Amino acid sequence: MSVVSRIANFFSPLESQVAPDKTSSSSSHTATPAIEGGQLRSQYNASSDQQLSMEEEEEVRHPYIHCMLAGGLGGTSGDLLMHSIDTVKTRQQGDPHMPPKYTSLSSSYVKILRQEGVRRGLYSGVTPAFLGSFPGTLIFFGCYEYSKRHLIDVGMNHSLAYLASGFLADLAASVVYVPSEVLKTRLQLQGRYNNPHFKSGYNYRSTLHAARTIIKDEGFAALFYGYRATLFRDLPFSALQFALYEQEQTWAKQYAGSKDIGLGFEVLTASTAGGLAGVMTCPLDVVKTRVQTQVNPTEAVSKGVPTARSSQKPSRKSSIAPGIAHQGKQSIRTISTSSPNTTLRKPGSVTLDTSSVFTGLKLVYKTEGLAGCFRGVGPRLVWTSVQSGTMLVLYQLLLRQLEAYPLVPGNGNATI
């Protein structure tokens, strides 16, 4: 048998299966692309059906009462979980002693726990924290869902709707949480009544006594001290946090191909959204904390601390105890009034004698550079990641429970 015949016999089965003529031969060249094209079309149709089903699922809107309850419980749980850490940071920021009594986070935590305990030490101020956190997050999530749905319905881009809704929701909630934060931080700084371990200058018997004393001695406006600086930091943070969270949730659902993305993705999307928003707003946190925790400029000059002069309204009558404020020249040692506050002032850094956040940003950048604007970014990243992760994961879990056992009938288009 010749070589040519052997080669012909080798290919003969394939030729017999395909076709002996030119017509079948030409069809064999188009068979594979036709099959591939059909597979591509089927895959495209399947992905389109899947995308449509996901969009239909996203159209399901939970009742507002469900969103508010889930958000209130989730947000309060996150705040209470991190309350002890916030107490330590408040002590570090408002420590009037020189040298400071509280230095590193770990050593300060152990010192407060050993000397003052849990209830009156690490969790001092927990009552106003709860009273402000639950109604504050209740209002926040109600306003967020209402704003988001109406902005999307009028045709706004989804990402912009999430951003604007977070901004508006935090603005509405700030009326509740800022006064509670003022009470909380003063009680955190004080610790127990007649605290022998730390002289903060505050000595309130209870939350009610603190509120009455502040209103009587400093006026009702003192409950909103630092309100503008708080808004400049918290409004962008909330807007970025929820815009990032909604987008990450969309990506996770597309990847998983289902509305249920699993606990792992829930934790990942929630914590990274809060962490990234915390890092991006860190310069605002630096300025806010520096303005609210620095000493009085007149006192700073006498101590040789460099100041950046600017217009500032004189403080009202202070409720600080004798020994902290001298007679004839009261000096309100301001403390931060909104969590999370993770920035500590670098010794010898410029005092921001200004109420303008933008002026403060320029002064910090001019004197300390970009590193000064992001001082404390590590603790802020941890704080916002844990708090946001706890709040948003519980929010989703509670929504599913309320969906299975609804409190009210109907969907989220209802008025309740």
PDB file of C-alpha atoms in Angstrom, residues 14 155 338:
ATOM      1  CA  LEU A  14     -13.748  11.776   8.990  1.00  0.00           C
ATOM      2  CA  GLY A 155     -34.507  59.542  36.801  1.00  0.00           C
ATOM      3  CA  SER A 338     -19.061  62.929  67.406  1.00  0.00           C
TER       4      SER A 338
END
